Coordinates of C-alpha atoms in Angstrom, one line a residue:
Chain A
M1 CA 68.9 7.1 -52.1
S2 CA 68.4 10.4 -50.5
D3 CA 70.9 11.4 -47.8
F4 CA 68.4 13.8 -46.2
V5 CA 66.7 12.5 -43.1
C6 CA 63.5 14.2 -41.7
I7 CA 63.3 14.5 -38.0
A8 CA 59.7 14.7 -36.6
E9 CA 60.1 16.5 -33.2
M10 CA 57.8 15.1 -30.5
G11 CA 59.0 17.1 -27.5
P12 CA 56.2 19.6 -27.0
R13 CA 53.4 17.0 -27.3
D14 CA 54.6 13.5 -26.5
G15 CA 57.4 14.9 -24.4
L16 CA 55.2 17.0 -22.0
Q17 CA 51.9 15.1 -22.0
N18 CA 52.8 12.9 -19.1
E19 CA 54.8 15.2 -16.8
S20 CA 53.4 15.9 -13.3
V21 CA 54.1 19.6 -13.9
S22 CA 52.1 21.4 -16.5
V23 CA 54.4 23.7 -18.5
P24 CA 53.0 27.2 -18.8
T25 CA 52.0 28.2 -22.4
G26 CA 54.6 30.9 -22.6
L27 CA 57.4 28.5 -21.7
K28 CA 56.1 26.0 -24.3
L29 CA 56.2 28.7 -26.9
D30 CA 59.7 29.6 -26.0
F31 CA 60.6 25.9 -26.2
I32 CA 59.0 25.5 -29.6
R33 CA 60.7 28.7 -30.8
A34 CA 64.1 27.3 -29.6
L35 CA 63.4 24.0 -31.4
S36 CA 62.6 25.9 -34.6
E37 CA 65.8 28.0 -34.3
A38 CA 67.7 24.8 -33.8
G39 CA 66.5 23.8 -37.2
L40 CA 63.6 21.5 -36.5
E41 CA 61.1 21.7 -39.4
D42 CA 58.4 19.3 -38.3
I43 CA 57.1 19.7 -34.8
E44 CA 54.1 17.9 -33.2
A45 CA 53.1 20.9 -31.1
T46 CA 50.2 19.7 -29.0
S47 CA 47.1 17.5 -28.8
F48 CA 43.5 18.6 -29.0
V49 CA 42.5 16.1 -26.3
S50 CA 40.2 16.5 -23.4
P51 CA 41.8 18.6 -20.6
K52 CA 40.4 16.0 -18.2
W53 CA 42.6 13.3 -19.8
V54 CA 45.7 15.3 -20.4
P55 CA 45.7 18.5 -18.4
Q56 CA 49.3 19.2 -19.5
L57 CA 48.0 20.0 -23.0
A58 CA 44.8 21.8 -22.0
D59 CA 46.1 25.0 -23.6
A60 CA 46.1 23.6 -27.1
T61 CA 43.6 26.1 -28.6
E62 CA 45.5 29.0 -26.9
L63 CA 48.9 27.7 -28.0
W64 CA 48.2 26.9 -31.6
P65 CA 47.6 30.5 -32.9
Q66 CA 50.7 31.7 -31.2
L67 CA 53.1 29.1 -32.7
P68 CA 56.2 30.8 -34.2
V69 CA 56.3 31.0 -38.0
G70 CA 58.6 28.5 -39.7
P71 CA 58.1 24.8 -38.9
R72 CA 55.4 22.6 -40.2
Y73 CA 53.3 21.9 -37.1
S74 CA 50.9 19.1 -36.4
A75 CA 48.7 18.1 -33.5
L76 CA 47.3 14.9 -32.2
V77 CA 43.5 14.6 -32.6
P78 CA 41.8 11.8 -30.6
N79 CA 38.2 12.2 -31.9
M80 CA 35.8 14.4 -33.8
K81 CA 35.5 16.8 -30.9
G82 CA 39.3 17.2 -31.0
L83 CA 39.1 17.8 -34.7
Q84 CA 36.5 20.5 -34.3
K85 CA 38.7 22.3 -31.8
A86 CA 41.7 21.9 -34.1
L87 CA 39.9 23.3 -37.1
S88 CA 38.5 26.2 -35.0
V89 CA 42.1 27.5 -34.5
G90 CA 43.3 26.7 -38.0
C91 CA 45.1 23.5 -37.4
H92 CA 44.7 21.1 -40.4
R93 CA 47.7 19.0 -40.0
I94 CA 46.7 16.3 -37.6
A95 CA 47.9 13.0 -36.2
L96 CA 45.7 10.0 -35.3
F97 CA 46.7 7.4 -32.7
T98 CA 46.0 3.7 -32.8
A99 CA 48.1 0.6 -32.2
A100 CA 48.8 -2.9 -33.5
S101 CA 47.3 -4.5 -30.4
D102 CA 43.7 -4.4 -29.2
E103 CA 44.8 -4.8 -25.6
F104 CA 46.8 -1.7 -25.9
T105 CA 44.2 0.5 -27.7
K106 CA 41.6 -0.7 -25.1
A107 CA 43.9 0.4 -22.2
N108 CA 45.0 3.6 -24.0
I109 CA 42.0 5.0 -25.9
N110 CA 39.3 2.6 -24.6
M111 CA 38.5 1.2 -28.1
T112 CA 39.4 -1.8 -30.2
I113 CA 41.7 -1.1 -33.2
E114 CA 38.7 -1.5 -35.4
E115 CA 36.6 1.0 -33.5
S116 CA 39.5 3.5 -33.6
L117 CA 39.7 3.1 -37.4
V118 CA 36.0 3.6 -37.9
G119 CA 36.3 6.9 -36.0
F120 CA 39.3 7.9 -38.0
A121 CA 37.4 7.5 -41.3
D122 CA 34.9 10.2 -40.2
I123 CA 37.7 12.5 -38.9
V124 CA 39.7 12.3 -42.1
A125 CA 36.5 12.8 -44.2
Q126 CA 35.6 15.9 -42.1
L127 CA 39.1 17.3 -42.2
R128 CA 39.4 16.9 -46.0
E129 CA 36.0 18.6 -46.4
S130 CA 36.9 21.5 -44.1
A131 CA 40.4 22.5 -45.0
S132 CA 42.6 22.5 -48.1
G133 CA 46.2 21.6 -47.7
S134 CA 45.3 19.2 -44.8
W135 CA 47.7 16.5 -43.8
V136 CA 47.2 13.4 -41.7
R137 CA 49.7 11.2 -39.9
G138 CA 48.7 7.9 -38.4
Y139 CA 50.5 6.3 -35.5
V140 CA 50.7 2.5 -35.2
S141 CA 52.0 2.1 -31.7
T142 CA 53.1 -1.2 -30.0
A143 CA 54.1 -2.4 -33.5
F144 CA 56.7 -4.8 -32.1
E145 CA 55.4 -5.8 -28.7
C146 CA 52.5 -4.9 -26.5
P147 CA 52.9 -4.5 -22.8
F148 CA 49.7 -6.5 -22.3
S149 CA 49.7 -9.1 -25.0
G150 CA 53.4 -9.6 -25.9
K151 CA 55.0 -10.0 -29.2
I152 CA 53.2 -8.5 -32.3
E153 CA 53.6 -10.3 -35.6
P154 CA 54.8 -8.0 -38.4
D155 CA 51.6 -8.9 -40.5
K156 CA 49.5 -7.3 -37.8
A157 CA 51.3 -4.0 -37.8
V158 CA 51.3 -4.0 -41.6
S159 CA 47.6 -4.6 -41.8
V160 CA 46.8 -1.7 -39.4
A161 CA 49.2 0.6 -41.4
L162 CA 47.4 -0.4 -44.7
R163 CA 44.0 0.3 -43.1
L164 CA 45.2 3.8 -42.2
L165 CA 46.5 4.4 -45.7
N166 CA 43.2 3.3 -47.1
L167 CA 41.5 5.9 -45.0
G168 CA 43.7 8.5 -46.8
V169 CA 46.4 9.0 -44.1
D170 CA 49.5 10.6 -45.7
E171 CA 52.2 9.2 -43.4
I172 CA 52.4 6.3 -41.0
S173 CA 54.6 6.4 -37.9
I174 CA 55.4 2.9 -36.6
G175 CA 56.1 2.9 -32.9
D176 CA 58.1 0.7 -30.6
T177 CA 56.1 2.2 -27.8
I178 CA 57.7 0.3 -24.9
G179 CA 61.2 0.5 -26.3
V180 CA 62.0 -3.2 -26.5
A181 CA 62.8 -3.9 -30.2
S182 CA 66.2 -4.7 -31.6
P183 CA 67.5 -4.5 -35.2
H184 CA 66.6 -8.0 -36.4
E185 CA 62.9 -7.1 -35.6
V186 CA 63.2 -3.7 -37.3
S187 CA 64.6 -5.4 -40.3
E188 CA 61.8 -8.0 -40.4
L189 CA 59.0 -5.5 -39.9
T190 CA 60.5 -2.9 -42.4
K191 CA 60.7 -5.6 -45.1
A192 CA 57.1 -6.5 -44.5
L193 CA 56.0 -2.8 -44.6
L194 CA 58.0 -1.9 -47.7
A195 CA 56.4 -4.8 -49.6
E196 CA 53.1 -2.9 -49.3
I197 CA 53.9 0.7 -48.6
P198 CA 56.2 3.3 -50.3
K199 CA 59.0 4.2 -48.0
E200 CA 58.3 7.9 -48.3
K201 CA 55.1 7.3 -46.3
L202 CA 56.8 5.5 -43.5
A203 CA 58.3 6.9 -40.3
Y204 CA 59.7 5.1 -37.2
H205 CA 59.0 6.2 -33.6
F206 CA 61.5 4.4 -31.5
H207 CA 61.8 4.6 -27.7
D208 CA 65.2 4.3 -26.2
T209 CA 64.0 2.6 -23.0
R210 CA 66.6 -0.1 -23.2
G211 CA 69.2 1.6 -25.3
T212 CA 68.4 0.1 -28.6
A213 CA 66.9 3.1 -30.5
I214 CA 69.9 4.3 -32.4
A215 CA 70.8 0.7 -33.5
N216 CA 67.2 0.5 -34.7
V217 CA 67.5 3.7 -36.6
A218 CA 70.7 2.5 -38.2
C219 CA 68.8 -0.6 -39.4
A220 CA 65.8 1.3 -40.7
L221 CA 68.1 3.7 -42.5
E222 CA 69.8 0.8 -44.3
K223 CA 66.4 -0.3 -45.5
G224 CA 65.6 3.2 -46.9
I225 CA 63.5 4.8 -44.2
R226 CA 64.2 8.5 -44.0
I227 CA 61.7 9.8 -41.4
F228 CA 62.2 9.4 -37.6
D229 CA 60.4 10.7 -34.6
S230 CA 62.4 11.9 -31.6
S231 CA 62.0 14.2 -28.7
A232 CA 64.4 16.9 -27.5
A233 CA 66.3 15.8 -24.4
G234 CA 64.5 12.5 -24.7
L235 CA 61.5 14.1 -23.0
G236 CA 58.5 11.9 -22.5
G237 CA 57.4 8.3 -23.0
C238 CA 54.2 6.5 -22.8
P239 CA 52.1 6.8 -19.6
Y240 CA 50.1 3.6 -20.2
A241 CA 52.9 1.1 -20.9
K242 CA 54.5 -0.8 -18.2
G243 CA 58.2 0.1 -17.8
A244 CA 57.9 2.7 -20.6
G245 CA 59.8 5.9 -20.8
G246 CA 62.4 7.4 -22.9
N247 CA 61.6 8.7 -26.3
L248 CA 64.6 8.6 -28.6
A249 CA 66.4 11.9 -27.9
T250 CA 66.6 14.2 -30.9
E251 CA 70.2 15.1 -29.9
D252 CA 71.3 11.5 -30.1
L253 CA 69.5 11.1 -33.4
A254 CA 71.0 14.3 -34.9
Y255 CA 74.5 13.4 -33.7
F256 CA 74.2 9.9 -35.1
L257 CA 72.9 11.1 -38.5
T258 CA 75.7 13.7 -38.9
R259 CA 78.4 11.2 -37.9
E260 CA 77.1 8.7 -40.4
G261 CA 77.4 11.3 -43.1
L262 CA 73.7 11.9 -43.6
T263 CA 72.1 15.3 -43.7
H264 CA 69.3 16.8 -41.6
S265 CA 68.1 20.2 -40.6
V266 CA 69.2 20.3 -36.9
D267 CA 72.0 22.4 -35.3
L268 CA 73.0 20.2 -32.4
A269 CA 74.7 22.9 -30.4
K270 CA 71.5 25.0 -30.4
L271 CA 69.3 22.0 -29.8
A272 CA 71.3 21.0 -26.7
L273 CA 70.3 24.3 -25.1
A274 CA 66.7 24.3 -26.4
S275 CA 65.2 22.1 -23.7
L276 CA 67.1 23.5 -20.7
P277 CA 64.4 25.9 -19.4
V278 CA 61.7 23.1 -19.6
L279 CA 64.0 20.6 -18.0
G280 CA 64.7 23.1 -15.2
L281 CA 61.0 23.6 -14.6
L282 CA 60.5 19.9 -14.5
N283 CA 63.4 19.6 -12.1
Q284 CA 65.2 17.2 -14.5
C285 CA 68.8 17.1 -15.5
P286 CA 69.6 16.9 -19.3
Y287 CA 69.7 13.2 -19.9
A288 CA 70.2 12.8 -23.7
K289 CA 73.7 11.5 -24.1
A290 CA 74.7 13.6 -27.1
Q291 CA 73.1 16.6 -25.3
V292 CA 75.2 16.1 -22.2
A293 CA 78.3 15.6 -24.3
V294 CA 77.7 18.9 -26.2
L295 CA 77.0 20.8 -23.1
A296 CA 80.1 19.4 -21.4
E297 CA 82.2 20.3 -24.4
S298 CA 80.9 23.9 -24.5
L299 CA 81.7 24.3 -20.8
Q300 CA 85.3 23.2 -21.4
K301 CA 85.9 25.7 -24.1
Chain B
M1 CA 79.6 -18.2 -36.6
S2 CA 79.4 -18.6 -32.8
D3 CA 76.3 -17.1 -31.2
F4 CA 78.2 -16.7 -27.8
V5 CA 79.4 -13.3 -27.0
C6 CA 82.0 -12.6 -24.3
I7 CA 81.4 -9.6 -22.1
A8 CA 84.5 -8.2 -20.4
E9 CA 83.4 -6.3 -17.3
M10 CA 85.2 -3.0 -16.7
G11 CA 83.2 -1.7 -13.7
P12 CA 85.6 -2.4 -10.8
R13 CA 88.6 -0.9 -12.6
D14 CA 87.6 1.5 -15.4
G15 CA 84.3 2.2 -13.7
L16 CA 85.7 3.4 -10.3
Q17 CA 89.1 4.8 -11.2
N18 CA 87.9 8.3 -11.8
E19 CA 85.3 8.7 -9.1
S20 CA 85.8 11.4 -6.5
V21 CA 84.9 9.0 -3.8
S22 CA 87.1 5.9 -3.2
V23 CA 85.0 2.9 -2.8
P24 CA 86.1 0.8 0.3
T25 CA 87.7 -2.5 -0.4
G26 CA 84.9 -4.5 1.2
L27 CA 82.3 -2.8 -0.9
K28 CA 84.4 -3.4 -4.0
L29 CA 84.5 -7.1 -3.1
D30 CA 80.7 -7.1 -2.6
F31 CA 80.3 -5.4 -6.0
I32 CA 82.6 -8.0 -7.7
R33 CA 80.8 -10.9 -6.0
A34 CA 77.5 -9.5 -7.2
L35 CA 78.9 -9.2 -10.8
S36 CA 80.1 -12.8 -10.6
E37 CA 76.7 -14.0 -9.3
A38 CA 75.1 -12.1 -12.2
G39 CA 77.1 -14.3 -14.6
L40 CA 80.1 -12.1 -15.5
E41 CA 83.0 -14.4 -16.3
D42 CA 85.7 -11.9 -17.3
I43 CA 86.3 -9.0 -14.9
E44 CA 89.0 -6.4 -14.9
A45 CA 89.2 -6.1 -11.2
T46 CA 91.7 -3.3 -10.5
S47 CA 94.9 -1.6 -11.6
F48 CA 98.4 -2.0 -10.1
V49 CA 99.1 1.7 -10.6
S50 CA 100.7 4.2 -8.3
P51 CA 98.3 5.2 -5.5
K52 CA 99.4 8.8 -6.2
W53 CA 98.0 8.6 -9.7
V54 CA 94.9 6.7 -9.0
P55 CA 94.1 6.7 -5.2
Q56 CA 90.7 5.0 -5.9
L57 CA 92.6 1.8 -6.8
A58 CA 95.3 2.0 -4.1
D59 CA 94.0 -1.1 -2.5
A60 CA 94.9 -3.4 -5.5
T61 CA 97.3 -5.7 -3.6
E62 CA 94.8 -5.9 -0.7
L63 CA 91.9 -6.6 -3.0
W64 CA 93.4 -9.2 -5.4
P65 CA 93.9 -12.1 -2.9
Q66 CA 90.3 -11.7 -1.7
L67 CA 88.6 -11.8 -5.1
P68 CA 85.7 -14.3 -5.0
V69 CA 86.4 -17.6 -6.8
G70 CA 84.8 -18.0 -10.2
P71 CA 85.5 -15.3 -12.8
R72 CA 88.7 -14.8 -14.8
Y73 CA 90.2 -11.7 -13.4
S74 CA 92.7 -9.3 -14.9
A75 CA 94.3 -6.1 -13.8
L76 CA 95.8 -3.1 -15.6
V77 CA 99.6 -2.9 -15.2
P78 CA 101.1 0.5 -16.3
N79 CA 104.8 -0.4 -15.8
M80 CA 107.3 -2.9 -14.5
K81 CA 106.8 -1.7 -10.9
G82 CA 103.1 -2.5 -11.4
L83 CA 103.9 -5.9 -12.8
Q84 CA 106.0 -6.7 -9.7
K85 CA 103.1 -5.7 -7.5
A86 CA 100.7 -7.8 -9.5
L87 CA 103.0 -10.9 -9.4
S88 CA 103.6 -10.5 -5.7
V89 CA 99.9 -11.2 -5.1
G90 CA 99.5 -13.9 -7.8
C91 CA 98.0 -11.8 -10.5
H92 CA 99.3 -13.0 -13.9
R93 CA 96.4 -11.9 -16.2
I94 CA 97.3 -8.3 -17.0
A95 CA 96.2 -5.5 -19.3
L96 CA 98.5 -3.0 -21.0
F97 CA 97.3 0.4 -22.0
T98 CA 98.4 2.4 -25.1
A99 CA 96.6 4.3 -27.8
A100 CA 96.6 5.0 -31.5
S101 CA 97.5 8.7 -31.0
D102 CA 100.8 9.9 -29.6
E103 CA 99.1 13.1 -28.4
F104 CA 96.8 10.9 -26.3
T105 CA 99.5 8.7 -24.8
K106 CA 101.6 11.7 -23.9
A107 CA 98.7 13.3 -22.1
N108 CA 97.6 10.0 -20.5
I109 CA 100.7 8.0 -19.7
N110 CA 103.4 10.6 -20.4
M111 CA 105.0 8.5 -23.2
T112 CA 104.9 8.2 -27.0
I113 CA 103.2 5.1 -28.4
E114 CA 106.6 3.8 -29.2
E115 CA 107.9 4.3 -25.7
S116 CA 104.9 2.5 -24.3
L117 CA 105.5 -0.4 -26.6
V118 CA 109.2 -0.7 -25.6
G119 CA 108.2 -0.8 -22.0
F120 CA 105.5 -3.4 -22.7
A121 CA 108.1 -5.8 -24.3
D122 CA 109.9 -6.0 -21.0
I123 CA 106.7 -6.4 -19.1
V124 CA 105.5 -9.2 -21.2
A125 CA 108.9 -11.0 -21.2
Q126 CA 109.1 -10.7 -17.4
L127 CA 105.5 -11.9 -17.0
R128 CA 106.0 -15.0 -19.2
E129 CA 109.2 -15.8 -17.3
S130 CA 107.6 -15.4 -13.9
A131 CA 104.3 -17.2 -14.3
S132 CA 102.7 -20.0 -16.3
G133 CA 99.2 -19.6 -17.6
S134 CA 99.8 -15.9 -17.9
W135 CA 97.5 -13.8 -20.2
V136 CA 97.9 -10.3 -21.6
R137 CA 95.4 -7.9 -23.0
G138 CA 96.4 -4.8 -24.9
Y139 CA 94.3 -1.7 -25.1
V140 CA 94.4 0.5 -28.2
S141 CA 92.5 3.5 -27.1
T142 CA 91.5 6.5 -29.2
A143 CA 91.3 4.1 -32.1
F144 CA 88.8 6.3 -34.0
E145 CA 89.5 9.8 -32.8
C146 CA 91.8 11.5 -30.4
P147 CA 90.5 14.4 -28.3
F148 CA 93.8 16.3 -29.1
S149 CA 94.7 15.4 -32.7
G150 CA 91.3 14.5 -34.2
K151 CA 90.5 11.6 -36.6
I152 CA 92.7 8.5 -36.5
E153 CA 93.1 6.6 -39.7
P154 CA 92.3 2.9 -39.5
D155 CA 95.9 2.0 -40.6
K156 CA 97.2 3.7 -37.5
A157 CA 95.1 1.7 -35.1
V158 CA 95.8 -1.5 -37.0
S159 CA 99.6 -0.9 -36.8
V160 CA 99.5 -0.4 -33.1
A161 CA 97.4 -3.6 -32.7
L162 CA 99.9 -5.5 -34.8
R163 CA 102.8 -4.2 -32.7
L164 CA 101.0 -5.4 -29.6
L165 CA 100.4 -8.9 -31.1
N166 CA 104.0 -9.1 -32.1
L167 CA 104.9 -8.5 -28.4
G168 CA 103.0 -11.6 -27.6
V169 CA 99.8 -9.9 -26.4
D170 CA 96.8 -12.5 -26.4
E171 CA 93.9 -10.1 -27.0
I172 CA 93.5 -6.6 -28.3
S173 CA 90.8 -4.3 -27.1
I174 CA 90.1 -1.4 -29.5
G175 CA 88.7 1.6 -27.8
D176 CA 86.5 4.5 -28.9
T177 CA 87.8 6.3 -25.8
I178 CA 85.8 9.5 -26.3
G179 CA 82.7 7.9 -27.5
V180 CA 82.3 9.5 -30.9
A181 CA 82.4 6.7 -33.5
S182 CA 79.4 5.6 -35.5
P183 CA 78.9 2.3 -37.4
H184 CA 80.4 3.2 -40.8
E185 CA 83.7 3.9 -38.9
V186 CA 83.4 0.6 -37.0
S187 CA 82.8 -1.2 -40.3
E188 CA 85.8 0.4 -41.9
L189 CA 88.2 -0.2 -39.0
T190 CA 86.9 -3.8 -38.4
K191 CA 87.6 -4.7 -42.0
A192 CA 91.1 -3.3 -41.7
L193 CA 91.7 -5.2 -38.5
L194 CA 90.3 -8.5 -39.7
A195 CA 92.6 -8.3 -42.7
E196 CA 95.5 -8.8 -40.4
I197 CA 94.3 -10.2 -37.1
P198 CA 92.1 -13.3 -36.2
K199 CA 88.7 -12.2 -34.9
E200 CA 89.1 -14.3 -31.8
K201 CA 91.9 -11.9 -30.6
L202 CA 89.8 -8.8 -31.1
A203 CA 87.5 -7.0 -28.6
Y204 CA 85.8 -3.6 -28.8
H205 CA 85.7 -1.1 -26.0
F206 CA 82.9 1.4 -26.9
H207 CA 81.9 4.4 -24.9
D208 CA 78.3 5.5 -25.1
T209 CA 79.0 9.2 -24.7
R210 CA 76.8 10.2 -27.6
G211 CA 74.5 7.2 -27.7
T212 CA 76.2 5.3 -30.5
A213 CA 77.7 2.3 -28.6
I214 CA 75.0 -0.3 -29.2
A215 CA 74.7 0.6 -32.9
N216 CA 78.5 0.1 -33.0
V217 CA 78.2 -3.2 -31.2
A218 CA 75.6 -4.3 -33.8
C219 CA 78.0 -3.4 -36.6
A220 CA 81.0 -5.2 -35.0
L221 CA 78.8 -8.3 -34.4
E222 CA 77.9 -8.4 -38.0
K223 CA 81.6 -8.5 -38.9
G224 CA 82.2 -11.4 -36.5
I225 CA 83.6 -9.7 -33.4
R226 CA 82.5 -11.6 -30.3
I227 CA 84.2 -9.8 -27.4
F228 CA 82.9 -6.5 -26.0
D229 CA 84.0 -4.5 -23.0
S230 CA 81.3 -2.8 -20.9
S231 CA 80.8 -1.5 -17.4
A232 CA 77.9 -2.3 -15.0
A233 CA 75.6 0.7 -14.8
G234 CA 77.8 2.5 -17.3
L235 CA 80.1 3.4 -14.5
G236 CA 83.2 5.3 -15.5
G237 CA 84.7 6.9 -18.5
C238 CA 88.1 8.4 -19.2
P239 CA 89.4 11.2 -17.0
Y240 CA 91.8 12.6 -19.6
A241 CA 89.6 12.9 -22.6
K242 CA 87.6 16.1 -23.2
G243 CA 83.9 15.5 -23.0
A244 CA 84.5 11.8 -22.1
G245 CA 82.3 9.8 -20.0
G246 CA 80.0 6.9 -20.2
N247 CA 81.3 3.4 -20.7
L248 CA 78.8 1.3 -22.6
A249 CA 76.6 -0.2 -19.8
T250 CA 76.8 -3.9 -19.4
E251 CA 73.0 -3.9 -18.8
D252 CA 72.4 -2.3 -22.2
L253 CA 74.8 -4.7 -23.9
A254 CA 73.3 -7.8 -22.3
Y255 CA 69.7 -6.7 -23.1
F256 CA 70.7 -6.0 -26.7
L257 CA 72.5 -9.4 -27.2
T258 CA 69.6 -11.3 -25.7
R259 CA 67.0 -9.5 -27.9
E260 CA 69.2 -10.1 -30.9
G261 CA 69.1 -13.9 -30.2
L262 CA 72.7 -14.1 -29.2
T263 CA 73.9 -15.9 -26.1
H264 CA 76.0 -14.6 -23.2
S265 CA 76.6 -15.4 -19.6
V266 CA 74.8 -12.5 -17.9
D267 CA 71.5 -12.6 -15.9
L268 CA 70.2 -9.1 -16.5
A269 CA 67.8 -9.1 -13.5
K270 CA 70.7 -9.8 -11.1
L271 CA 73.0 -7.5 -12.9
A272 CA 70.6 -4.6 -12.6
L273 CA 70.9 -4.9 -8.8
A274 CA 74.7 -5.5 -8.7
S275 CA 75.8 -1.9 -8.9
L276 CA 73.2 -0.3 -6.6
P277 CA 75.3 -0.3 -3.4
V278 CA 78.3 1.3 -5.3
L279 CA 75.9 3.8 -7.0
G280 CA 74.5 4.7 -3.6
L281 CA 77.9 5.4 -2.1
L282 CA 78.8 7.5 -5.2
N283 CA 75.5 9.3 -4.8
Q284 CA 74.4 8.4 -8.3
C285 CA 71.1 7.2 -9.7
P286 CA 71.2 4.1 -11.9
Y287 CA 71.6 5.5 -15.4
A288 CA 72.0 2.5 -17.7
K289 CA 68.8 2.4 -19.7
A290 CA 68.2 -1.3 -19.6
Q291 CA 69.1 -1.3 -15.9
V292 CA 66.5 1.4 -15.2
A293 CA 63.9 -0.5 -17.3
V294 CA 64.5 -3.8 -15.4
L295 CA 64.4 -2.0 -12.0
A296 CA 61.1 -0.3 -13.0
E297 CA 59.6 -3.5 -14.2
S298 CA 60.5 -5.3 -11.0
L299 CA 59.0 -2.5 -8.9
Q300 CA 55.7 -2.8 -10.9
K301 CA 55.4 -6.5 -10.3

C-alpha cells in the first residue's frame, strides 16, 4: 500500500469562514503562498457563497485569479449561482457540501439531504458541460454523529456517499463535524465505506474537538485511507454545530505522518510559521500542538 | 481482557512542579478534593523533594496529612532524605524517578541511571522495613527518545524497567517525556516490555506535546495496557527537556476511554471544572480539548 498521504488543506476556507474578523485579501494570498511554500499541494482556497451568509469569504472572485501558481486549488460551491461565479473566474475544481443527517443540512444549508443532492446533480452537469478538467469533491458531514439528532448509523453515511458518487463526484470527504468520534467508530464506518467505494476516492475530515483526531487518522490509515483534510494551526471549525471547533491541525497531522514513517508533501518547520500573520490578525496564539513544539524548538536553537 | 482502565492523576505533582507561581496549600487541597470528587482514585499528590529544587512543592509535609480521604495517594521521593520526610508524615506510597538515558538522568537528577538505581535499592529497603502496606512506583522517563542523546532502543527501556522490578518496585510507568512518540514505537516497545513484565505492572506516561498521546494510548490499550498517567487540564510537562510541555490531559483520556466503550472512574463533567481555580491562579485558559468542549457544551445548555 502506498506510503504517500495526501493532505487537503482547509485553512483558507474552512479555517477563516467563521472568524469574527475578515482577513484582508492580500493577507489571505500571503497565507496561501506560505502554505504552498510549506509544501501543501491541495488547498481549498475559498467558497463562492453569498457574501451575506459568509462575509469572511466575500472576496472569492477577487481572490481566485490571484492565487499563487503551484497547488491544486478548489472552492466550495453552495448552489448554481455559486457555480456561475466560480466559472466566471476560471474555477472548475469545486466542493459540494451535504451531510448524513437531515437535521444538520436543514440547520446548515436549509435543505434536506435529498434536496441538496437534487441541486448538486444540476451543478455537476453544468460544471462538466462548461469546463474540461473539472473536479468535484463531495462532503458528507456529521457522518458519525449529528449535534441535533445524535448517532448516525454507518449505512446512512455510506448511502449519501454513494449518491454523491452516482452524481459523478470524484472524491468524497467524510466529516466528523462535531469532533466526537473515536477509532472503533472510524473502523466500523471505514469498513462499510470500503465495501462500496474504492479507497482512492475517500478522504476523512476529522475535527480534534475532543482530542481524538490523530487516533482516528491512525485507524483510517490502517484501513488504507490516504487522504486527510486538515487546517493550518487548527484554524476553524463549524459555526452551526453545538460545541464544535477545532479542525485537525495540519501541523499535528504532518508530524504524526512523518513519525509513523509515511510520506507527505509538507515541510513542518515552514508550515509552523505559515499561519502566524493570520493568527496575529485574529488575535490568537498558535494552538496546534506540533506547531507550538516546532516554534518552541526553533526559539531554543 | 478487562475493560476497566486505571487513570493515575499527575496534576498536583507533575502538573504544578514547574509553574512560575506556587499554588497555596489550601488551593492545592481544594484541587485534590475536586479531583477526588470527579472520581480520580489514584493521585500523585506531591514530591518530598528539596524546597530549593522545587519550591512549588515545598509544602509537601504540610499538605500530606491534610489530603482528603478517598483516593490512593502517592508522592515522588528523590532520595533517602525525601523518604524520611515522607515517612515522617505517614506517606508510604512512593514514586522513584529514573530514565532510559544517562544523558537525561545526569541533566535531571545529576546521576547516571546506575547511580539512581543504587540509591533506589536503599530507599526501597528502608521503606519496606519502616512501613507495612507500602507501594512503590518507578518511572522510566525518556523511554522513546532523549532530548540530549536521541532515539532510545526498546531494549534499553526494558532493561531499566527490569532493574526497577528486581529492586522490588510494584509498578513501572514508562514515559514519553518529550512527547515525540507515535504508535509504531509504542507498539514495538510494548511488545518488548510484555515479553518480560506482566501487563498489570505497566503504565504509560504519555506527553501530548505534538498531539500523538491519544493515538499512543489507543495502541497501548490494544496491547493490553490498562494504566495511564495523565494530568487534569494537561497541566505540566518536564522542565528539563527541550521543547517539552503538555502532559496528556486527563479530560482527553477520559473522553477517549468512554467513547471507546471502556470503563474508568472519572466523571468528565466534574473533572472539567476541577482545575479551573488553579488555572485561574496560574493565569491560564483551560487548554485540554475535551475539557474545553465540555465547558462549551455546559455553557450552551
